[in-house]
PDB file of C-alpha atoms and ligand atoms in Angstrom:
ATOM      1  CA  MET A   1      16.079  93.987 -42.554  1.00  0.00           C
ATOM      2  CA  SER A   2      16.745  96.767 -40.105  1.00  0.00           C
ATOM      3  CA  GLU A   3      18.839  96.208 -37.026  1.00  0.00           C
ATOM      4  CA  ASN A   4      18.052  92.880 -35.452  1.00  0.00           C
ATOM      5  CA  PHE A   5      18.165  91.752 -31.882  1.00  0.00           C
ATOM      6  CA  LYS A   6      21.867  91.365 -31.047  1.00  0.00           C
ATOM      7  CA  GLY A   7      24.250  91.134 -28.223  1.00  0.00           C
ATOM      8  CA  ASN A   8      22.277  89.228 -25.658  1.00  0.00           C
ATOM      9  CA  ASP A   9      24.337  86.496 -24.026  1.00  0.00           C
ATOM     10  CA  ILE A  10      21.149  84.619 -23.283  1.00  0.00           C
ATOM     11  CA  LEU A  11      21.010  83.561 -26.912  1.00  0.00           C
ATOM     12  CA  ARG A  12      24.566  82.176 -26.959  1.00  0.00           C
ATOM     13  CA  LYS A  13      23.580  79.376 -24.605  1.00  0.00           C
ATOM     14  CA  CYS A  14      19.824  79.451 -24.436  1.00  0.00           C
ATOM     15  CA  THR A  15      18.104  78.134 -21.329  1.00  0.00           C
ATOM     16  CA  LEU A  16      14.969  80.282 -21.563  1.00  0.00           C
ATOM     17  CA  CYS A  17      12.546  77.356 -21.338  1.00  0.00           C
ATOM     18  CA  PRO A  18      12.568  74.165 -19.226  1.00  0.00           C
ATOM     19  CA  ARG A  19      13.976  72.264 -22.203  1.00  0.00           C
ATOM     20  CA  GLU A  20      17.270  74.057 -21.453  1.00  0.00           C
ATOM     21  CA  CYS A  21      18.756  72.846 -24.708  1.00  0.00           C
ATOM     22  CA  GLY A  22      21.688  75.267 -24.439  1.00  0.00           C
ATOM     23  CA  ALA A  23      21.699  76.086 -28.150  1.00  0.00           C
ATOM     24  CA  ASP A  24      23.863  78.889 -29.455  1.00  0.00           C
ATOM     25  CA  ARG A  25      21.107  80.723 -31.276  1.00  0.00           C
ATOM     26  CA  THR A  26      23.527  83.250 -32.740  1.00  0.00           C
ATOM     27  CA  LYS A  27      24.862  80.397 -34.889  1.00  0.00           C
ATOM     28  CA  GLY A  28      21.913  78.073 -35.296  1.00  0.00           C
ATOM     29  CA  PHE A  29      18.582  76.992 -33.893  1.00  0.00           C
ATOM     30  CA  GLY A  30      17.370  75.566 -30.621  1.00  0.00           C
ATOM     31  CA  PHE A  31      15.115  72.604 -29.932  1.00  0.00           C
ATOM     32  CA  CYS A  32      12.205  75.026 -30.331  1.00  0.00           C
ATOM     33  CA  ARG A  33      13.613  76.048 -33.759  1.00  0.00           C
ATOM     34  CA  ALA A  34      14.157  79.624 -32.655  1.00  0.00           C
ATOM     35  CA  GLY A  35      17.299  81.322 -33.927  1.00  0.00           C
ATOM     36  CA  GLU A  36      18.743  84.736 -33.307  1.00  0.00           C
ATOM     37  CA  ASN A  37      15.884  86.793 -34.680  1.00  0.00           C
ATOM     38  CA  ILE A  38      12.185  86.830 -34.009  1.00  0.00           C
ATOM     39  CA  ARG A  39       9.974  84.793 -36.294  1.00  0.00           C
ATOM     40  CA  ALA A  40       6.262  85.474 -36.253  1.00  0.00           C
ATOM     41  CA  ALA A  41       3.441  83.988 -38.288  1.00  0.00           C
ATOM     42  CA  LYS A  42       0.433  86.173 -37.777  1.00  0.00           C
ATOM     43  CA  ALA A  43      -0.719  89.398 -36.149  1.00  0.00           C
ATOM     44  CA  TYR A  44      -4.388  90.265 -36.017  1.00  0.00           C
ATOM     45  CA  LEU A  45      -7.399  91.117 -33.899  1.00  0.00           C
ATOM     46  CA  HIS A  46      -8.424  87.763 -32.460  1.00  0.00           C
ATOM     47  CA  MET A  47     -12.154  87.519 -31.658  1.00  0.00           C
ATOM     48  CA  TRP A  48     -12.155  83.967 -30.285  1.00  0.00           C
ATOM     49  CA  GLU A  49     -10.260  84.272 -27.039  1.00  0.00           C
ATOM     50  CA  GLU A  50     -12.203  84.373 -23.753  1.00  0.00           C
ATOM     51  CA  PRO A  51     -14.742  87.250 -23.700  1.00  0.00           C
ATOM     52  CA  CYS A  52     -12.691  89.211 -21.151  1.00  0.00           C
ATOM     53  CA  ILE A  53      -9.711  89.060 -23.567  1.00  0.00           C
ATOM     54  CA  SER A  54     -11.333  89.487 -26.997  1.00  0.00           C
ATOM     55  CA  GLY A  55     -14.059  91.868 -25.808  1.00  0.00           C
ATOM     56  CA  THR A  56     -15.845  93.687 -28.619  1.00  0.00           C
ATOM     57  CA  ARG A  57     -12.824  94.836 -30.640  1.00  0.00           C
ATOM     58  CA  GLY A  58     -10.534  91.839 -30.429  1.00  0.00           C
ATOM     59  CA  SER A  59      -7.269  90.834 -28.824  1.00  0.00           C
ATOM     60  CA  GLY A  60      -4.143  92.123 -30.585  1.00  0.00           C
ATOM     61  CA  THR A  61      -2.596  88.724 -31.080  1.00  0.00           C
ATOM     62  CA  VAL A  62       0.882  87.921 -32.346  1.00  0.00           C
ATOM     63  CA  PHE A  63       1.697  84.269 -33.019  1.00  0.00           C
ATOM     64  CA  PHE A  64       5.407  83.535 -32.669  1.00  0.00           C
ATOM     65  CA  SER A  65       7.024  80.681 -34.593  1.00  0.00           C
ATOM     66  CA  GLY A  66       8.494  77.597 -32.957  1.00  0.00           C
ATOM     67  CA  CYS A  67       7.806  76.078 -29.541  1.00  0.00           C
ATOM     68  CA  GLY A  68       9.785  74.392 -26.760  1.00  0.00           C
ATOM     69  CA  LEU A  69       7.020  71.847 -26.320  1.00  0.00           C
ATOM     70  CA  LYS A  70       6.278  69.427 -29.116  1.00  0.00           C
ATOM     71  CA  CYS A  71       2.697  68.296 -28.640  1.00  0.00           C
ATOM     72  CA  VAL A  72       1.845  65.660 -31.227  1.00  0.00           C
ATOM     73  CA  TYR A  73      -1.702  67.043 -31.516  1.00  0.00           C
ATOM     74  CA  CYS A  74      -0.748  70.746 -31.705  1.00  0.00           C
ATOM     75  CA  GLN A  75      -3.588  72.854 -33.108  1.00  0.00           C
ATOM     76  CA  ASN A  76      -1.021  75.349 -34.436  1.00  0.00           C
ATOM     77  CA  TYR A  77       1.388  72.764 -35.866  1.00  0.00           C
ATOM     78  CA  ARG A  78       2.349  74.904 -38.859  1.00  0.00           C
ATOM     79  CA  ILE A  79       4.032  77.466 -36.688  1.00  0.00           C
ATOM     80  CA  SER A  80       5.049  75.345 -33.694  1.00  0.00           C
ATOM     81  CA  ALA A  81       6.433  72.279 -35.458  1.00  0.00           C
ATOM     82  CA  GLU A  82       7.087  73.586 -38.978  1.00  0.00           C
ATOM     83  CA  ASN A  83       8.376  76.978 -37.806  1.00  0.00           C
ATOM     84  CA  PHE A  84       6.182  78.758 -40.345  1.00  0.00           C
ATOM     85  CA  GLY A  85       6.630  82.520 -40.182  1.00  0.00           C
ATOM     86  CA  ARG A  86       8.992  85.260 -41.190  1.00  0.00           C
ATOM     87  CA  GLU A  87      11.814  87.016 -39.449  1.00  0.00           C
ATOM     88  CA  ILE A  88      11.108  90.463 -38.116  1.00  0.00           C
ATOM     89  CA  SER A  89      13.208  92.922 -36.176  1.00  0.00           C
ATOM     90  CA  THR A  90      12.444  94.099 -32.655  1.00  0.00           C
ATOM     91  CA  GLU A  91      11.671  97.545 -34.113  1.00  0.00           C
ATOM     92  CA  SER A  92       9.126  95.998 -36.444  1.00  0.00           C
ATOM     93  CA  LEU A  93       7.607  94.031 -33.602  1.00  0.00           C
ATOM     94  CA  SER A  94       7.154  97.248 -31.643  1.00  0.00           C
ATOM     95  CA  GLU A  95       5.384  98.747 -34.681  1.00  0.00           C
ATOM     96  CA  VAL A  96       3.153  95.665 -34.871  1.00  0.00           C
ATOM     97  CA  PHE A  97       2.155  96.187 -31.233  1.00  0.00           C
ATOM     98  CA  LEU A  98       1.374  99.866 -31.802  1.00  0.00           C
ATOM     99  CA  ARG A  99      -0.590  99.178 -34.988  1.00  0.00           C
ATOM    100  CA  LEU A 100      -2.713  96.572 -33.218  1.00  0.00           C
ATOM    101  CA  GLN A 101      -3.401  99.152 -30.519  1.00  0.00           C
ATOM    102  CA  GLU A 102      -4.397 101.695 -33.201  1.00  0.00           C
ATOM    103  CA  GLN A 103      -6.774  99.124 -34.678  1.00  0.00           C
ATOM    104  CA  GLY A 104      -8.597  98.987 -31.339  1.00  0.00           C
ATOM    105  CA  ALA A 105      -7.074  95.923 -29.675  1.00  0.00           C
ATOM    106  CA  HIS A 106      -7.999  95.534 -26.019  1.00  0.00           C
ATOM    107  CA  ASN A 107      -4.579  94.043 -25.304  1.00  0.00           C
ATOM    108  CA  ILE A 108      -1.416  92.658 -26.887  1.00  0.00           C
ATOM    109  CA  ASN A 109      -1.585  88.878 -26.798  1.00  0.00           C
ATOM    110  CA  LEU A 110       1.803  87.154 -27.160  1.00  0.00           C
ATOM    111  CA  VAL A 111       1.266  83.545 -28.228  1.00  0.00           C
ATOM    112  CA  THR A 112       4.079  81.035 -27.561  1.00  0.00           C
ATOM    113  CA  ALA A 113       6.574  83.793 -26.912  1.00  0.00           C
ATOM    114  CA  CYS A 114       8.946  82.156 -24.413  1.00  0.00           C
ATOM    115  CA  GLN A 115      11.766  81.712 -26.908  1.00  0.00           C
ATOM    116  CA  TYR A 116      11.620  85.435 -27.739  1.00  0.00           C
ATOM    117  CA  VAL A 117      11.239  86.993 -24.299  1.00  0.00           C
ATOM    118  CA  PRO A 118      14.456  89.079 -24.575  1.00  0.00           C
ATOM    119  CA  HIS A 119      13.378  90.387 -27.992  1.00  0.00           C
ATOM    120  CA  ILE A 120       9.862  91.149 -26.760  1.00  0.00           C
ATOM    121  CA  LEU A 121      11.225  93.117 -23.815  1.00  0.00           C
ATOM    122  CA  SER A 122      13.288  95.155 -26.273  1.00  0.00           C
ATOM    123  CA  ALA A 123      10.219  95.750 -28.451  1.00  0.00           C
ATOM    124  CA  LEU A 124       8.170  96.843 -25.419  1.00  0.00           C
ATOM    125  CA  GLU A 125      11.000  99.156 -24.419  1.00  0.00           C
ATOM    126  CA  ILE A 126      10.857 100.764 -27.860  1.00  0.00           C
ATOM    127  CA  CYS A 127       7.071 101.208 -27.489  1.00  0.00           C
ATOM    128  CA  GLY A 128       7.518 102.818 -24.074  1.00  0.00           C
ATOM    129  CA  ASP A 129       4.525 104.869 -22.920  1.00  0.00           C
ATOM    130  CA  ARG A 130       2.979 104.788 -26.389  1.00  0.00           C
ATOM    131  CA  LEU A 131       1.661 101.290 -25.677  1.00  0.00           C
ATOM    132  CA  LYS A 132      -1.209 101.820 -23.274  1.00  0.00           C
ATOM    133  CA  ILE A 133      -3.074  98.510 -23.448  1.00  0.00           C
ATOM    134  CA  PRO A 134      -2.111  95.565 -21.224  1.00  0.00           C
ATOM    135  CA  VAL A 135       0.261  92.896 -22.486  1.00  0.00           C
ATOM    136  CA  ALA A 136      -0.851  89.270 -22.145  1.00  0.00           C
ATOM    137  CA  TYR A 137       1.486  86.267 -22.220  1.00  0.00           C
ATOM    138  CA  ASN A 138      -0.265  83.267 -23.770  1.00  0.00           C
ATOM    139  CA  SER A 139       1.687  80.149 -22.983  1.00  0.00           C
ATOM    140  CA  SER A 140       1.816  76.352 -23.049  1.00  0.00           C
ATOM    141  CA  GLY A 141       2.582  76.499 -19.337  1.00  0.00           C
ATOM    142  CA  TYR A 142       6.000  74.930 -19.984  1.00  0.00           C
ATOM    143  CA  GLU A 143       7.943  77.854 -18.626  1.00  0.00           C
ATOM    144  CA  LYS A 144      10.800  78.671 -16.294  1.00  0.00           C
ATOM    145  CA  VAL A 145      10.216  80.911 -13.297  1.00  0.00           C
ATOM    146  CA  SER A 146      13.428  82.817 -14.059  1.00  0.00           C
ATOM    147  CA  THR A 147      12.164  83.679 -17.554  1.00  0.00           C
ATOM    148  CA  LEU A 148       8.780  84.755 -16.173  1.00  0.00           C
ATOM    149  CA  GLU A 149      10.583  87.040 -13.746  1.00  0.00           C
ATOM    150  CA  MET A 150      11.988  88.920 -16.740  1.00  0.00           C
ATOM    151  CA  LEU A 151       8.381  89.836 -17.597  1.00  0.00           C
ATOM    152  CA  ARG A 152       7.506  91.240 -14.174  1.00  0.00           C
ATOM    153  CA  GLY A 153       6.249  94.804 -14.538  1.00  0.00           C
ATOM    154  CA  ARG A 154       5.768  94.474 -18.316  1.00  0.00           C
ATOM    155  CA  VAL A 155       3.205  91.696 -18.644  1.00  0.00           C
ATOM    156  CA  LYS A 156      -0.075  92.166 -16.771  1.00  0.00           C
ATOM    157  CA  ILE A 157      -2.019  89.111 -17.938  1.00  0.00           C
ATOM    158  CA  PHE A 158      -0.893  85.506 -18.151  1.00  0.00           C
ATOM    159  CA  MET A 159      -2.853  82.853 -20.037  1.00  0.00           C
ATOM    160  CA  PRO A 160      -1.047  79.574 -19.319  1.00  0.00           C
ATOM    161  CA  ASP A 161      -2.263  76.151 -20.304  1.00  0.00           C
ATOM    162  CA  MET A 162      -2.149  73.443 -17.731  1.00  0.00           C
ATOM    163  CA  LYS A 163      -2.208  70.432 -20.036  1.00  0.00           C
ATOM    164  CA  TYR A 164      -1.526  67.364 -17.903  1.00  0.00           C
ATOM    165  CA  LEU A 165      -0.978  66.174 -14.392  1.00  0.00           C
ATOM    166  CA  SER A 166       0.398  62.830 -15.548  1.00  0.00           C
ATOM    167  CA  SER A 167       4.081  62.747 -16.503  1.00  0.00           C
ATOM    168  CA  GLU A 168       3.338  59.637 -18.536  1.00  0.00           C
ATOM    169  CA  LEU A 169       0.888  61.575 -20.722  1.00  0.00           C
ATOM    170  CA  SER A 170       3.120  64.644 -20.986  1.00  0.00           C
ATOM    171  CA  ALA A 171       6.097  62.476 -21.988  1.00  0.00           C
ATOM    172  CA  LYS A 172       4.025  60.591 -24.546  1.00  0.00           C
ATOM    173  CA  TYR A 173       2.222  63.519 -26.150  1.00  0.00           C
ATOM    174  CA  SER A 174       4.576  66.468 -25.564  1.00  0.00           C
ATOM    175  CA  GLY A 175       8.012  64.905 -25.109  1.00  0.00           C
ATOM    176  CA  ALA A 176       8.257  66.464 -21.648  1.00  0.00           C
ATOM    177  CA  ALA A 177       7.986  64.197 -18.612  1.00  0.00           C
ATOM    178  CA  ASP A 178       8.662  67.275 -16.458  1.00  0.00           C
ATOM    179  CA  TYR A 179       5.702  69.233 -17.861  1.00  0.00           C
ATOM    180  CA  PHE A 180       3.588  69.299 -14.696  1.00  0.00           C
ATOM    181  CA  GLU A 181       6.521  70.105 -12.426  1.00  0.00           C
ATOM    182  CA  ALA A 182       7.423  73.054 -14.658  1.00  0.00           C
ATOM    183  CA  ALA A 183       3.835  74.216 -15.155  1.00  0.00           C
ATOM    184  CA  LYS A 184       2.831  74.162 -11.496  1.00  0.00           C
ATOM    185  CA  ALA A 185       5.830  76.325 -10.552  1.00  0.00           C
ATOM    186  CA  ALA A 186       5.263  78.604 -13.550  1.00  0.00           C
ATOM    187  CA  VAL A 187       1.540  79.124 -12.958  1.00  0.00           C
ATOM    188  CA  GLY A 188       2.146  79.742  -9.263  1.00  0.00           C
ATOM    189  CA  ARG A 189       4.642  82.446 -10.164  1.00  0.00           C
ATOM    190  CA  MET A 190       2.330  83.953 -12.795  1.00  0.00           C
ATOM    191  CA  ILE A 191      -0.382  84.306 -10.124  1.00  0.00           C
ATOM    192  CA  GLU A 192       2.109  85.951  -7.816  1.00  0.00           C
ATOM    193  CA  ILE A 193       3.316  88.370 -10.512  1.00  0.00           C
ATOM    194  CA  ALA A 194      -0.098  89.302 -11.937  1.00  0.00           C
ATOM    195  CA  GLY A 195      -2.220  89.308  -8.778  1.00  0.00           C
ATOM    196  CA  LYS A 196      -5.954  88.703  -8.658  1.00  0.00           C
ATOM    197  CA  PRO A 197      -8.019  89.296 -11.813  1.00  0.00           C
ATOM    198  CA  VAL A 198      -8.867  92.966 -12.372  1.00  0.00           C
ATOM    199  CA  PHE A 199     -11.402  94.129 -14.978  1.00  0.00           C
ATOM    200  CA  ASP A 200     -12.212  97.511 -16.474  1.00  0.00           C
ATOM    201  CA  ASP A 201     -15.737  98.974 -16.672  1.00  0.00           C
ATOM    202  CA  GLU A 202     -16.409  97.002 -19.873  1.00  0.00           C
ATOM    203  CA  GLY A 203     -15.450  93.679 -18.254  1.00  0.00           C
ATOM    204  CA  ILE A 204     -12.109  93.478 -20.087  1.00  0.00           C
ATOM    205  CA  LEU A 205      -9.311  91.877 -18.099  1.00  0.00           C
ATOM    206  CA  GLN A 206      -6.585  94.365 -17.172  1.00  0.00           C
ATOM    207  CA  GLY A 207      -4.475  92.052 -15.040  1.00  0.00           C
ATOM    208  CA  GLY A 208      -4.528  88.500 -13.720  1.00  0.00           C
ATOM    209  CA  VAL A 209      -4.192  84.881 -14.791  1.00  0.00           C
ATOM    210  CA  ILE A 210      -6.446  82.667 -16.884  1.00  0.00           C
ATOM    211  CA  ILE A 211      -5.501  79.003 -16.496  1.00  0.00           C
ATOM    212  CA  ARG A 212      -6.595  77.097 -19.587  1.00  0.00           C
ATOM    213  CA  HIS A 213      -7.187  73.427 -19.914  1.00  0.00           C
ATOM    214  CA  MET A 214      -8.146  71.608 -23.089  1.00  0.00           C
ATOM    215  CA  VAL A 215      -9.697  68.180 -22.661  1.00  0.00           C
ATOM    216  CA  LEU A 216      -8.024  65.511 -24.812  1.00  0.00           C
ATOM    217  CA  PRO A 217      -9.659  62.384 -26.239  1.00  0.00           C
ATOM    218  CA  GLY A 218      -9.213  59.648 -23.645  1.00  0.00           C
ATOM    219  CA  GLY A 219      -7.707  62.157 -21.201  1.00  0.00           C
ATOM    220  CA  TYR A 220     -10.635  63.081 -19.006  1.00  0.00           C
ATOM    221  CA  ARG A 221      -9.416  61.205 -15.913  1.00  0.00           C
ATOM    222  CA  ASP A 222      -6.164  63.152 -15.964  1.00  0.00           C
ATOM    223  CA  SER A 223      -8.167  66.346 -16.590  1.00  0.00           C
ATOM    224  CA  VAL A 224     -10.342  65.734 -13.525  1.00  0.00           C
ATOM    225  CA  ALA A 225      -7.265  64.964 -11.407  1.00  0.00           C
ATOM    226  CA  LEU A 226      -5.614  68.157 -12.668  1.00  0.00           C
ATOM    227  CA  ILE A 227      -8.697  70.298 -11.980  1.00  0.00           C
ATOM    228  CA  ASN A 228      -8.796  68.936  -8.434  1.00  0.00           C
ATOM    229  CA  TRP A 229      -5.089  69.648  -7.985  1.00  0.00           C
ATOM    230  CA  ILE A 230      -5.613  73.241  -9.123  1.00  0.00           C
ATOM    231  CA  ALA A 231      -8.503  73.670  -6.656  1.00  0.00           C
ATOM    232  CA  GLU A 232      -6.379  72.356  -3.796  1.00  0.00           C
ATOM    233  CA  ASN A 233      -3.259  74.368  -4.568  1.00  0.00           C
ATOM    234  CA  PHE A 234      -4.220  77.797  -5.930  1.00  0.00           C
ATOM    235  CA  PRO A 235      -6.721  80.068  -4.133  1.00  0.00           C
ATOM    236  CA  LYS A 236      -9.813  80.113  -6.341  1.00  0.00           C
ATOM    237  CA  GLU A 237     -10.163  83.892  -6.267  1.00  0.00           C
ATOM    238  CA  SER A 238      -6.591  84.324  -7.541  1.00  0.00           C
ATOM    239  CA  PHE A 239      -7.212  83.216 -11.161  1.00  0.00           C
ATOM    240  CA  LEU A 240      -9.862  82.421 -13.773  1.00  0.00           C
ATOM    241  CA  LEU A 241     -10.235  78.944 -15.218  1.00  0.00           C
ATOM    242  CA  SER A 242     -11.029  78.369 -18.881  1.00  0.00           C
ATOM    243  CA  LEU A 243     -12.111  74.876 -19.874  1.00  0.00           C
ATOM    244  CA  MET A 244     -11.805  74.255 -23.594  1.00  0.00           C
ATOM    245  CA  SER A 245     -13.497  71.653 -25.764  1.00  0.00           C
ATOM    246  CA  GLN A 246     -11.941  72.727 -29.037  1.00  0.00           C
ATOM    247  CA  TYR A 247      -9.599  69.768 -29.550  1.00  0.00           C
ATOM    248  CA  THR A 248      -9.333  69.119 -33.290  1.00  0.00           C
ATOM    249  CA  PRO A 249      -7.467  66.046 -34.602  1.00  0.00           C
ATOM    250  CA  TYR A 250      -4.245  67.012 -36.355  1.00  0.00           C
ATOM    251  CA  LYS A 251      -4.374  65.737 -39.912  1.00  0.00           C
ATOM    252  CA  ASN A 252      -0.771  64.457 -39.878  1.00  0.00           C
ATOM    253  CA  LEU A 253      -1.080  62.743 -36.513  1.00  0.00           C
ATOM    254  CA  PRO A 254       1.397  59.819 -36.386  1.00  0.00           C
ATOM    255  CA  SER A 255      -0.357  56.443 -36.445  1.00  0.00           C
ATOM    256  CA  GLU A 256       0.928  55.496 -32.968  1.00  0.00           C
ATOM    257  CA  PHE A 257      -1.345  58.204 -31.547  1.00  0.00           C
ATOM    258  CA  LYS A 258      -4.496  56.982 -33.243  1.00  0.00           C
ATOM    259  CA  GLU A 259      -6.432  57.355 -29.969  1.00  0.00           C
ATOM    260  CA  LEU A 260      -6.160  61.128 -30.499  1.00  0.00           C
ATOM    261  CA  ASN A 261      -7.681  60.958 -33.962  1.00  0.00           C
ATOM    262  CA  ARG A 262     -11.181  61.924 -32.895  1.00  0.00           C
ATOM    263  CA  ARG A 263     -12.970  64.732 -31.138  1.00  0.00           C
ATOM    264  CA  VAL A 264     -13.632  64.716 -27.409  1.00  0.00           C
ATOM    265  CA  SER A 265     -16.957  63.038 -26.653  1.00  0.00           C
ATOM    266  CA  THR A 266     -19.758  64.768 -24.783  1.00  0.00           C
ATOM    267  CA  PHE A 267     -19.357  62.179 -22.012  1.00  0.00           C
ATOM    268  CA  GLU A 268     -15.648  63.021 -21.599  1.00  0.00           C
ATOM    269  CA  TYR A 269     -16.152  66.764 -21.690  1.00  0.00           C
ATOM    270  CA  GLU A 270     -19.053  66.660 -19.240  1.00  0.00           C
ATOM    271  CA  LYS A 271     -17.008  64.613 -16.761  1.00  0.00           C
ATOM    272  CA  VAL A 272     -14.482  67.434 -16.625  1.00  0.00           C
ATOM    273  CA  ALA A 273     -17.082  70.204 -16.819  1.00  0.00           C
ATOM    274  CA  ASN A 274     -18.941  68.706 -13.858  1.00  0.00           C
ATOM    275  CA  ALA A 275     -15.743  68.743 -11.804  1.00  0.00           C
ATOM    276  CA  VAL A 276     -15.246  72.406 -12.699  1.00  0.00           C
ATOM    277  CA  ARG A 277     -18.848  73.234 -11.746  1.00  0.00           C
ATOM    278  CA  GLU A 278     -18.687  71.310  -8.473  1.00  0.00           C
ATOM    279  CA  LEU A 279     -15.463  72.995  -7.442  1.00  0.00           C
ATOM    280  CA  GLY A 280     -16.986  76.424  -8.156  1.00  0.00           C
ATOM    281  CA  PHE A 281     -14.259  78.038 -10.237  1.00  0.00           C
ATOM    282  CA  GLU A 282     -14.654  81.525 -11.724  1.00  0.00           C
ATOM    283  CA  GLY A 283     -14.080  81.501 -15.440  1.00  0.00           C
ATOM    284  CA  TYR A 284     -15.281  80.068 -18.712  1.00  0.00           C
ATOM    285  CA  MET A 285     -16.445  76.817 -20.187  1.00  0.00           C
ATOM    286  CA  GLN A 286     -16.452  76.599 -23.955  1.00  0.00           C
ATOM    287  CA  GLU A 287     -19.653  75.271 -25.479  1.00  0.00           C
ATOM    288  CA  ARG A 288     -19.210  71.855 -27.067  1.00  0.00           C
ATOM    289  CA  SER A 289     -20.577  73.375 -30.283  1.00  0.00           C
ATOM    290  CA  SER A 290     -17.510  75.634 -30.307  1.00  0.00           C
ATOM    291  CA  ALA A 291     -15.200  72.736 -31.102  1.00  0.00           C
ATOM    292  CA  LYS A 292     -14.802  73.714 -34.688  1.00  0.00           C
ATOM    293  CA  GLU A 293     -12.108  74.837 -37.017  1.00  0.00           C
ATOM    294  CA  GLU A 294     -12.620  78.568 -36.599  1.00  0.00           C
ATOM    295  CA  TYR A 295     -10.747  78.197 -33.303  1.00  0.00           C
ATOM    296  CA  THR A 296      -7.740  76.984 -35.262  1.00  0.00           C
ATOM    297  CA  PRO A 297      -6.391  79.998 -37.130  1.00  0.00           C
ATOM    298  CA  GLU A 298      -5.020  79.738 -40.645  1.00  0.00           C
ATOM    299  CA  PHE A 299      -1.392  80.787 -40.745  1.00  0.00           C
ATOM    300  CA  ASP A 300      -0.783  82.832 -43.836  1.00  0.00           C
ATOM    301  CA  LEU A 301       1.447  85.637 -42.514  1.00  0.00           C
ATOM    302  CA  GLY A 302      -1.789  87.595 -42.262  1.00  0.00           C
ATOM    303  CA  GLY A 303      -1.153  90.899 -40.550  1.00  0.00           C
ATOM    304  CA  ILE A 304       2.587  90.448 -40.313  1.00  0.00           C
ATOM    305  CA  ASP A 305       3.398  91.884 -43.744  1.00  0.00           C
ATOM    306  CA  GLU A 306       0.696  94.527 -43.532  1.00  0.00           C
ATOM    307  CA  LEU A 307       1.674  95.630 -40.044  1.00  0.00           C
ATOM    308  CA  ILE A 308       5.426  95.734 -40.490  1.00  0.00           C
ATOM    309  CA  ILE A 309       6.824  99.137 -41.294  1.00  0.00           C
ATOM    310  CA  ASN A 310      10.583  99.040 -40.838  1.00  0.00           C
ATOM    311  CA  ASN A 311      11.657  95.539 -41.663  1.00  0.00           C
TER     312      ASN A 311
HETATM  313  S1  SF4 L   1      13.749  78.514 -25.738  1.00  0.00           S
HETATM  314 FE1  SF4 L   1      14.342  77.159 -27.459  1.00  0.00          FE
HETATM  315  S2  SF4 L   1      16.559  77.443 -27.669  1.00  0.00           S
HETATM  316 FE2  SF4 L   1      15.952  78.206 -25.619  1.00  0.00          FE
HETATM  317  S3  SF4 L   1      16.200  76.469 -24.196  1.00  0.00           S
HETATM  318 FE3  SF4 L   1      14.080  76.420 -24.907  1.00  0.00          FE
HETATM  319  S4  SF4 L   1      14.131  75.045 -26.692  1.00  0.00           S
HETATM  320 FE4  SF4 L   1      16.237  75.651 -26.304  1.00  0.00          FE
END
């Protein structure tokens, strides 16, 4: 491996995410399972993001391994919980970004990247002016404002989830009773950093925030409460809302969460969709027919090996 990311004190006592586990990542791994070097599981042109992100040529998506949030139903469990992926250097990551751009990507889409923000900034620095497409930060919403501030000026698009309003649900399903408190501060700051949504002539987002919410089985009341909270607290013209119906039961779901072992019903989804319609948000609502496995990518290191040049 060529020169890895070194010498950043942040990694010696990591507090990049609200988990603030304080791990010395130069010697071991944090709660999120991130160590000293970047791990990534896939890099490819993603055609299934929102139309303003995937466009006609795809979103240049890089899935990073590990996660500071441990959702029991995670759709990407292989990389978030099992840390599937391979180590790559910051130089290689910069080459991945540039290759995705060469392949026609409308943007660089960093998925679950919080634990690697210092590395990503180094990779973007290496790219410099050669990277001309906007960078998007695709997040669970469990973020710290101070870490987001590191991205100011480099990231133009934020795609945060807002998963729950209820701390009871977030504690039960994601091991984070403070999820909503963290996410509301984080999303507010993302809106402030990115500004109102801006599109190019082809309708591709160049800057702004897309707040995403995925309806969970049995969770529609919390979803409706959350949607109302968003309407009351963020100016509607300052972000796009994306309502997702793609929940897919995780095959290894622990038996104590058996209520999650089904798809979201039409009744549940429509309850939330009606709230979104009535409140008049700009954005996207995924068709119920879209709740299928193609939204859940296979993680096979696809694109990582092919795109890496100097590792
Ligand atoms: S990013 Fe990972 S290592 Fe850092 S505080 Fe969060 S869980 Fe711990």
